[in-house]
Amino acid sequence: MLDAEFFRRWLAAVAASVDREADRLTELDSAIGDADHGSNLRRGFTAVVAVLEKEPPATPGAVLMLAGRQLVSTVGGASGPLYGTLLRRTGKALGDDAEVTPGQLAEALRAGVAAVAQLGGAKAGDKTMLDALEPAVAALGDTTESFAAAREAADRGASATVPLQARKGRASYLGERSIGHQDPGATSSALLLAALAETADAAEGTA
Amino acid sequence: MSGGKQVGIVLVSHSGEVATAVAELAKGLAGGGATAPVAAAGGTPDGGLGTSSELITAAAEQVDGGAGVAVLVDLGSAVLTVKALLAEGDELPAGTRLVDAPFVEGAVAAVVTASAGADLDAVEAAASEAYGYRKQ
């Protein structure tokens, strides 16, 4: 079972990983975007960790909803409402349970990813975060072992954005010139899934 | 008509200067008398380029007089942030609506219409119709 503490550790792991990879994300974003993805996400997830420490919510759903709201209000770029919607909608789908199963999380994340697709109007193959998120949530199952499969699926999805032409966001203005670069949003989405798998591994190790 | 109350207009741009200037332009073109309440929510709170949910929420509260609020946006994160705030349900005043319109022309049409006392549906329609003003 996954409790609120597990979700706080997951988001702290995302924050650490975004902090580590911020320069790389910004570099990817400077090729086809406006060169702020790393710094925007670093600011957002740093604020998420701070608010979760200050007022730790009691349930997994509440942790994700508070984190999502914080991202919408602190990121300042399109990744704020997109990741904010992902976390808020996932948290909402988890409801008020004090502990959730990996299967419940998988189901909730699928709802979260669907909400992101609806908000941005993008679909798989448009060279966006969905190219990592959709295969990842499809790989999630009823066990924490499936988190590793989701991580791999997200990584593969992010790498597979390189030959794609961007159809959404600022990168889409570049047309064919967006081909040959890995999408920054798909790359940061893969970090989110990697942090989930790491957090589950760490929890197994201490159990 | 909306019973004497005017629809409020919020202008959201990645740039504080753009949002403020378009608000001034729309008010100026709306004519001599008192215009509908207009608030600019441009850039980030520290003056940089971007979108701030905090500035958007404050602007909507400032112009909300009970007849609804029409929000016009430029692009990208401005669109997504307003949509995310509306989806949340409780962060913007009741009767706040994202209006699909070109930013400058739509803002002028919205402020002129709202200043004449039109309701939110009419303000939205006028702003959206601005997509049809061909220049060539």
PDB file of N, CA and C in Angstrom, chain B residues 19-56:
ATOM      1  N   ALA B  19       0.121  43.591 -21.829  1.00  0.00           N
ATOM      2  CA  ALA B  19      -1.206  43.535 -21.192  1.00  0.00           C
ATOM      3  C   ALA B  19      -1.674  44.936 -20.804  1.00  0.00           C
ATOM      4  N   THR B  20      -0.769  45.724 -20.206  1.00  0.00           N
ATOM      5  CA  THR B  20      -1.132  47.069 -19.761  1.00  0.00           C
ATOM      6  C   THR B  20      -1.448  47.975 -20.949  1.00  0.00           C
ATOM      7  N   ALA B  21      -0.621  47.877 -21.997  1.00  0.00           N
ATOM      8  CA  ALA B  21      -0.821  48.740 -23.163  1.00  0.00           C
ATOM      9  C   ALA B  21      -2.118  48.394 -23.891  1.00  0.00           C
ATOM     10  N   VAL B  22      -2.428  47.100 -24.010  1.00  0.00           N
ATOM     11  CA  VAL B  22      -3.663  46.711 -24.691  1.00  0.00           C
ATOM     12  C   VAL B  22      -4.875  47.156 -23.860  1.00  0.00           C
ATOM     13  N   ALA B  23      -4.759  47.096 -22.548  1.00  0.00           N
ATOM     14  CA  ALA B  23      -5.855  47.579 -21.689  1.00  0.00           C
ATOM     15  C   ALA B  23      -6.078  49.072 -21.928  1.00  0.00           C
ATOM     16  N   GLU B  24      -4.982  49.847 -21.994  1.00  0.00           N
ATOM     17  CA  GLU B  24      -5.085  51.293 -22.249  1.00  0.00           C
ATOM     18  C   GLU B  24      -5.682  51.571 -23.621  1.00  0.00           C
ATOM     19  N   LEU B  25      -5.205  50.809 -24.613  1.00  0.00           N
ATOM     20  CA  LEU B  25      -5.697  50.968 -25.982  1.00  0.00           C
ATOM     21  C   LEU B  25      -7.202  50.703 -26.046  1.00  0.00           C
ATOM     22  N   ALA B  26      -7.633  49.595 -25.445  1.00  0.00           N
ATOM     23  CA  ALA B  26      -9.051  49.222 -25.507  1.00  0.00           C
ATOM     24  C   ALA B  26      -9.907  50.261 -24.800  1.00  0.00           C
ATOM     25  N   LYS B  27      -9.437  50.736 -23.646  1.00  0.00           N
ATOM     26  CA  LYS B  27     -10.205  51.762 -22.911  1.00  0.00           C
ATOM     27  C   LYS B  27     -10.254  53.058 -23.719  1.00  0.00           C
ATOM     28  N   GLY B  28      -9.132  53.396 -24.325  1.00  0.00           N
ATOM     29  CA  GLY B  28      -9.068  54.623 -25.123  1.00  0.00           C
ATOM     30  C   GLY B  28     -10.012  54.582 -26.310  1.00  0.00           C
ATOM     31  N   LEU B  29     -10.082  53.402 -26.957  1.00  0.00           N
ATOM     32  CA  LEU B  29     -10.939  53.270 -28.137  1.00  0.00           C
ATOM     33  C   LEU B  29     -12.407  53.075 -27.763  1.00  0.00           C
ATOM     34  N   ALA B  30     -12.657  52.792 -26.486  1.00  0.00           N
ATOM     35  CA  ALA B  30     -14.047  52.568 -26.055  1.00  0.00           C
ATOM     36  C   ALA B  30     -14.797  53.884 -25.923  1.00  0.00           C
ATOM     37  N   GLY B  31     -14.074  54.995 -25.998  1.00  0.00           N
ATOM     38  CA  GLY B  31     -14.772  56.273 -26.010  1.00  0.00           C
ATOM     39  C   GLY B  31     -14.605  57.073 -24.733  1.00  0.00           C
ATOM     40  N   GLY B  32     -15.269  58.226 -24.733  1.00  0.00           N
ATOM     41  CA  GLY B  32     -15.045  59.204 -23.687  1.00  0.00           C
ATOM     42  C   GLY B  32     -15.536  58.836 -22.303  1.00  0.00           C
ATOM     43  N   GLY B  33     -16.721  58.256 -22.212  1.00  0.00           N
ATOM     44  CA  GLY B  33     -17.329  58.047 -20.899  1.00  0.00           C
ATOM     45  C   GLY B  33     -16.629  56.991 -20.070  1.00  0.00           C
ATOM     46  N   ALA B  34     -17.273  56.617 -18.966  1.00  0.00           N
ATOM     47  CA  ALA B  34     -16.707  55.588 -18.105  1.00  0.00           C
ATOM     48  C   ALA B  34     -16.768  54.256 -18.844  1.00  0.00           C
ATOM     49  N   THR B  35     -15.675  53.508 -18.799  1.00  0.00           N
ATOM     50  CA  THR B  35     -15.656  52.212 -19.466  1.00  0.00           C
ATOM     51  C   THR B  35     -15.857  51.102 -18.441  1.00  0.00           C
ATOM     52  N   ALA B  36     -16.144  49.906 -18.962  1.00  0.00           N
ATOM     53  CA  ALA B  36     -16.249  48.723 -18.104  1.00  0.00           C
ATOM     54  C   ALA B  36     -14.907  48.500 -17.407  1.00  0.00           C
ATOM     55  N   PRO B  37     -14.922  47.848 -16.237  1.00  0.00           N
ATOM     56  CA  PRO B  37     -13.651  47.595 -15.548  1.00  0.00           C
ATOM     57  C   PRO B  37     -12.730  46.673 -16.349  1.00  0.00           C
ATOM     58  N   VAL B  38     -11.490  47.094 -16.513  1.00  0.00           N
ATOM     59  CA  VAL B  38     -10.502  46.312 -17.263  1.00  0.00           C
ATOM     60  C   VAL B  38      -9.270  46.162 -16.383  1.00  0.00           C
ATOM     61  N   ALA B  39      -8.714  44.952 -16.303  1.00  0.00           N
ATOM     62  CA  ALA B  39      -7.479  44.760 -15.549  1.00  0.00           C
ATOM     63  C   ALA B  39      -6.485  43.965 -16.379  1.00  0.00           C
ATOM     64  N   ALA B  40      -5.223  44.369 -16.308  1.00  0.00           N
ATOM     65  CA  ALA B  40      -4.153  43.678 -17.018  1.00  0.00           C
ATOM     66  C   ALA B  40      -3.489  42.680 -16.082  1.00  0.00           C
ATOM     67  N   ALA B  41      -3.218  41.476 -16.591  1.00  0.00           N
ATOM     68  CA  ALA B  41      -2.477  40.482 -15.817  1.00  0.00           C
ATOM     69  C   ALA B  41      -1.367  39.975 -16.724  1.00  0.00           C
ATOM     70  N   GLY B  42      -0.291  40.731 -16.808  1.00  0.00           N
ATOM     71  CA  GLY B  42       0.777  40.388 -17.739  1.00  0.00           C
ATOM     72  C   GLY B  42       2.048  39.968 -17.038  1.00  0.00           C
ATOM     73  N   GLY B  43       2.740  38.970 -17.629  1.00  0.00           N
ATOM     74  CA  GLY B  43       4.049  38.562 -17.133  1.00  0.00           C
ATOM     75  C   GLY B  43       3.997  37.915 -15.768  1.00  0.00           C
ATOM     76  N   THR B  44       5.154  37.817 -15.148  1.00  0.00           N
ATOM     77  CA  THR B  44       5.277  37.199 -13.824  1.00  0.00           C
ATOM     78  C   THR B  44       5.325  38.309 -12.767  1.00  0.00           C
ATOM     79  N   PRO B  45       5.071  37.974 -11.484  1.00  0.00           N
ATOM     80  CA  PRO B  45       5.054  39.011 -10.450  1.00  0.00           C
ATOM     81  C   PRO B  45       6.378  39.781 -10.346  1.00  0.00           C
ATOM     82  N   ASP B  46       7.504  39.156 -10.736  1.00  0.00           N
ATOM     83  CA  ASP B  46       8.787  39.871 -10.646  1.00  0.00           C
ATOM     84  C   ASP B  46       9.105  40.652 -11.922  1.00  0.00           C
ATOM     85  N   GLY B  47       8.099  40.771 -12.825  1.00  0.00           N
ATOM     86  CA  GLY B  47       8.309  41.605 -14.011  1.00  0.00           C
ATOM     87  C   GLY B  47       8.851  40.881 -15.220  1.00  0.00           C
ATOM     88  N   GLY B  48       9.044  39.562 -15.112  1.00  0.00           N
ATOM     89  CA  GLY B  48       9.579  38.796 -16.240  1.00  0.00           C
ATOM     90  C   GLY B  48       8.484  38.378 -17.203  1.00  0.00           C
ATOM     91  N   LEU B  49       8.884  37.685 -18.275  1.00  0.00           N
ATOM     92  CA  LEU B  49       7.916  37.160 -19.245  1.00  0.00           C
ATOM     93  C   LEU B  49       7.362  35.840 -18.728  1.00  0.00           C
ATOM     94  N   GLY B  50       6.065  35.635 -18.860  1.00  0.00           N
ATOM     95  CA  GLY B  50       5.468  34.384 -18.409  1.00  0.00           C
ATOM     96  C   GLY B  50       4.030  34.611 -18.019  1.00  0.00           C
ATOM     97  N   THR B  51       3.491  33.662 -17.256  1.00  0.00           N
ATOM     98  CA  THR B  51       2.103  33.743 -16.844  1.00  0.00           C
ATOM     99  C   THR B  51       2.025  33.521 -15.348  1.00  0.00           C
ATOM    100  N   SER B  52       1.248  34.350 -14.659  1.00  0.00           N
ATOM    101  CA  SER B  52       1.118  34.226 -13.217  1.00  0.00           C
ATOM    102  C   SER B  52      -0.333  33.995 -12.832  1.00  0.00           C
ATOM    103  N   SER B  53      -0.615  32.846 -12.229  1.00  0.00           N
ATOM    104  CA  SER B  53      -1.989  32.561 -11.798  1.00  0.00           C
ATOM    105  C   SER B  53      -2.404  33.553 -10.708  1.00  0.00           C
ATOM    106  N   GLU B  54      -1.413  33.994  -9.924  1.00  0.00           N
ATOM    107  CA  GLU B  54      -1.679  34.960  -8.854  1.00  0.00           C
ATOM    108  C   GLU B  54      -2.195  36.292  -9.434  1.00  0.00           C
ATOM    109  N   LEU B  55      -1.500  36.795 -10.463  1.00  0.00           N
ATOM    110  CA  LEU B  55      -1.924  38.063 -11.082  1.00  0.00           C
ATOM    111  C   LEU B  55      -3.272  37.907 -11.776  1.00  0.00           C
ATOM    112  N   ILE B  56      -3.516  36.741 -12.388  1.00  0.00           N
ATOM    113  CA  ILE B  56      -4.792  36.508 -13.085  1.00  0.00           C
ATOM    114  C   ILE B  56      -5.942  36.501 -12.074  1.00  0.00           C
TER     115      ILE B  56
END
